[in-house]
DNA sequence: GCGACAG
DNA sequence: ATCTTGTCGC
């Protein structure tokens, strides 16, 4: 899967159709590859301009190693379920600037826990051809079971139409704090997605790659300025 | 027709 | 997402 998968300049209806087609290409298996670098991607929007940030951290030390950004006019409105058509293009532009690609990437949004199984982490996983994980701060679809109150507790995110089907995981990344919604994007399974997500969490609710990406997308620096 | 609805 | 002060909890 490389090269252009589909056009981005489409109508909302066409976008949904593209998502339906793309789901057949997803590979939800983990190949046990070595992970030395983890990436984090996020996009901020000011006025009519979107800025994407791709940050790379060492794994499992989580030390920031580098970052790149890209900007462009937002090409698509925010429509629940079609987020990748709004943020995808600028993410691809930033990704092209990376010298070394991470072995795994965490996204701020859903993976397969999406109405058509194609959340932004799954969609971009196909474009980038790299393992991706969706870590969302809130639910898009499905019925969320309640995980225990302690960090590391996990519960199922079930398909509302078929409770036997697990869409993703509701993960407590920090004690007594609202859980996050984890689902595999591409080239990984749910169990490993949850495992890597927890291993990327330091002392905050969100994984470090996503926190750094959010910070850089908002205009911040990757690391504090060195004194002297 | 009425809610729900990633970022 | 973005607009925004003080406040509560770890």
PDB file of C-alpha atoms in Angstrom, chain A residues 100-184:
ATOM      1  CA  UNK A 100      13.878   8.831  10.260  1.00  0.00           C
ATOM      2  CA  UNK A 101      10.457   7.255  10.434  1.00  0.00           C
ATOM      3  CA  UNK A 102       9.235   5.938  13.814  1.00  0.00           C
ATOM      4  CA  UNK A 103       8.471   2.216  14.195  1.00  0.00           C
ATOM      5  CA  UNK A 104       5.035   2.907  15.634  1.00  0.00           C
ATOM      6  CA  UNK A 105       2.781   5.993  15.706  1.00  0.00           C
ATOM      7  CA  UNK A 106       0.134   7.146  18.181  1.00  0.00           C
ATOM      8  CA  UNK A 107      -2.693   9.376  16.965  1.00  0.00           C
ATOM      9  CA  UNK A 108      -5.014  11.727  18.804  1.00  0.00           C
ATOM     10  CA  UNK A 109      -8.279  10.115  17.666  1.00  0.00           C
ATOM     11  CA  UNK A 110      -9.848   6.744  16.912  1.00  0.00           C
ATOM     12  CA  UNK A 111      -8.342   3.790  15.084  1.00  0.00           C
ATOM     13  CA  UNK A 112     -10.879   1.137  14.084  1.00  0.00           C
ATOM     14  CA  UNK A 113     -13.366   2.209  16.779  1.00  0.00           C
ATOM     15  CA  UNK A 114     -15.185   4.155  14.111  1.00  0.00           C
ATOM     16  CA  UNK A 115     -18.577   3.791  12.353  1.00  0.00           C
ATOM     17  CA  UNK A 116     -16.860   2.462   9.230  1.00  0.00           C
ATOM     18  CA  UNK A 117     -13.781   1.051  10.937  1.00  0.00           C
ATOM     19  CA  UNK A 118     -11.634   3.833   9.526  1.00  0.00           C
ATOM     20  CA  UNK A 119     -10.733   6.383  12.194  1.00  0.00           C
ATOM     21  CA  UNK A 120      -7.781   8.710  11.549  1.00  0.00           C
ATOM     22  CA  UNK A 121      -5.199   6.285  12.988  1.00  0.00           C
ATOM     23  CA  UNK A 122      -6.378   3.476  10.718  1.00  0.00           C
ATOM     24  CA  UNK A 123      -6.660   5.709   7.673  1.00  0.00           C
ATOM     25  CA  UNK A 124      -3.235   7.302   8.092  1.00  0.00           C
ATOM     26  CA  UNK A 125      -1.706   3.937   8.897  1.00  0.00           C
ATOM     27  CA  UNK A 126      -2.572   2.879   5.361  1.00  0.00           C
ATOM     28  CA  UNK A 127      -1.063   6.019   3.864  1.00  0.00           C
ATOM     29  CA  UNK A 128       2.091   5.917   5.977  1.00  0.00           C
ATOM     30  CA  UNK A 129       2.403   2.133   5.871  1.00  0.00           C
ATOM     31  CA  UNK A 130       3.465   1.990   9.496  1.00  0.00           C
ATOM     32  CA  UNK A 131       1.857   0.499  12.632  1.00  0.00           C
ATOM     33  CA  UNK A 132      -0.569   3.032  14.139  1.00  0.00           C
ATOM     34  CA  UNK A 133      -2.664   3.274  17.293  1.00  0.00           C
ATOM     35  CA  UNK A 134      -5.692   5.464  17.938  1.00  0.00           C
ATOM     36  CA  UNK A 135      -5.842   7.051  21.393  1.00  0.00           C
ATOM     37  CA  UNK A 136      -8.934   9.236  21.736  1.00  0.00           C
ATOM     38  CA  UNK A 137      -9.934  11.398  24.665  1.00  0.00           C
ATOM     39  CA  UNK A 138     -13.617  10.670  24.128  1.00  0.00           C
ATOM     40  CA  UNK A 139     -15.875   8.129  22.478  1.00  0.00           C
ATOM     41  CA  UNK A 140     -17.067   8.323  18.879  1.00  0.00           C
ATOM     42  CA  UNK A 141     -19.132   5.147  18.791  1.00  0.00           C
ATOM     43  CA  UNK A 142     -19.710   1.974  20.766  1.00  0.00           C
ATOM     44  CA  UNK A 143     -20.740   1.219  24.333  1.00  0.00           C
ATOM     45  CA  UNK A 144     -17.992   1.844  26.865  1.00  0.00           C
ATOM     46  CA  UNK A 145     -17.666  -0.497  29.847  1.00  0.00           C
ATOM     47  CA  UNK A 146     -16.182   1.056  32.968  1.00  0.00           C
ATOM     48  CA  UNK A 147     -12.578   0.114  33.781  1.00  0.00           C
ATOM     49  CA  UNK A 148     -11.327  -0.099  37.365  1.00  0.00           C
ATOM     50  CA  UNK A 149     -10.173   3.141  39.020  1.00  0.00           C
ATOM     51  CA  UNK A 150      -6.458   2.417  38.957  1.00  0.00           C
ATOM     52  CA  UNK A 151      -3.904   3.068  36.251  1.00  0.00           C
ATOM     53  CA  UNK A 152      -3.662   0.089  33.898  1.00  0.00           C
ATOM     54  CA  UNK A 153      -7.277  -1.007  34.259  1.00  0.00           C
ATOM     55  CA  UNK A 154      -8.887  -1.930  30.926  1.00  0.00           C
ATOM     56  CA  UNK A 155     -12.518  -2.489  29.880  1.00  0.00           C
ATOM     57  CA  UNK A 156     -14.187  -3.223  26.555  1.00  0.00           C
ATOM     58  CA  UNK A 157     -15.627  -0.750  24.092  1.00  0.00           C
ATOM     59  CA  UNK A 158     -18.416  -2.812  22.540  1.00  0.00           C
ATOM     60  CA  UNK A 159     -20.256  -2.542  19.257  1.00  0.00           C
ATOM     61  CA  UNK A 160     -23.687  -1.109  20.106  1.00  0.00           C
ATOM     62  CA  UNK A 161     -25.362  -3.274  17.475  1.00  0.00           C
ATOM     63  CA  UNK A 162     -23.543  -6.467  18.452  1.00  0.00           C
ATOM     64  CA  UNK A 163     -22.225  -6.557  22.053  1.00  0.00           C
ATOM     65  CA  UNK A 164     -20.214  -9.681  21.242  1.00  0.00           C
ATOM     66  CA  UNK A 165     -17.941  -7.592  19.066  1.00  0.00           C
ATOM     67  CA  UNK A 166     -15.129  -5.618  20.719  1.00  0.00           C
ATOM     68  CA  UNK A 167     -14.371  -2.334  18.965  1.00  0.00           C
ATOM     69  CA  UNK A 168     -11.631  -1.135  21.225  1.00  0.00           C
ATOM     70  CA  UNK A 169     -10.510  -0.667  24.819  1.00  0.00           C
ATOM     71  CA  UNK A 170     -11.386   1.829  27.520  1.00  0.00           C
ATOM     72  CA  UNK A 171      -8.077   2.367  29.279  1.00  0.00           C
ATOM     73  CA  UNK A 172      -7.322   3.998  32.614  1.00  0.00           C
ATOM     74  CA  UNK A 173      -3.936   5.591  32.032  1.00  0.00           C
ATOM     75  CA  UNK A 174      -3.826   7.375  35.369  1.00  0.00           C
ATOM     76  CA  UNK A 175      -5.414   6.748  38.788  1.00  0.00           C
ATOM     77  CA  UNK A 176      -8.888   8.212  39.265  1.00  0.00           C
ATOM     78  CA  UNK A 177      -8.805  10.009  35.949  1.00  0.00           C
ATOM     79  CA  UNK A 178     -11.095   9.758  32.927  1.00  0.00           C
ATOM     80  CA  UNK A 179     -10.077   6.837  30.700  1.00  0.00           C
ATOM     81  CA  UNK A 180      -8.933   7.094  27.076  1.00  0.00           C
ATOM     82  CA  UNK A 181     -10.307   5.092  24.152  1.00  0.00           C
ATOM     83  CA  UNK A 182      -7.748   2.880  22.457  1.00  0.00           C
ATOM     84  CA  UNK A 183      -8.172   1.008  19.189  1.00  0.00           C
ATOM     85  CA  UNK A 184      -5.716  -0.378  16.653  1.00  0.00           C
TER      86      UNK A 184
END
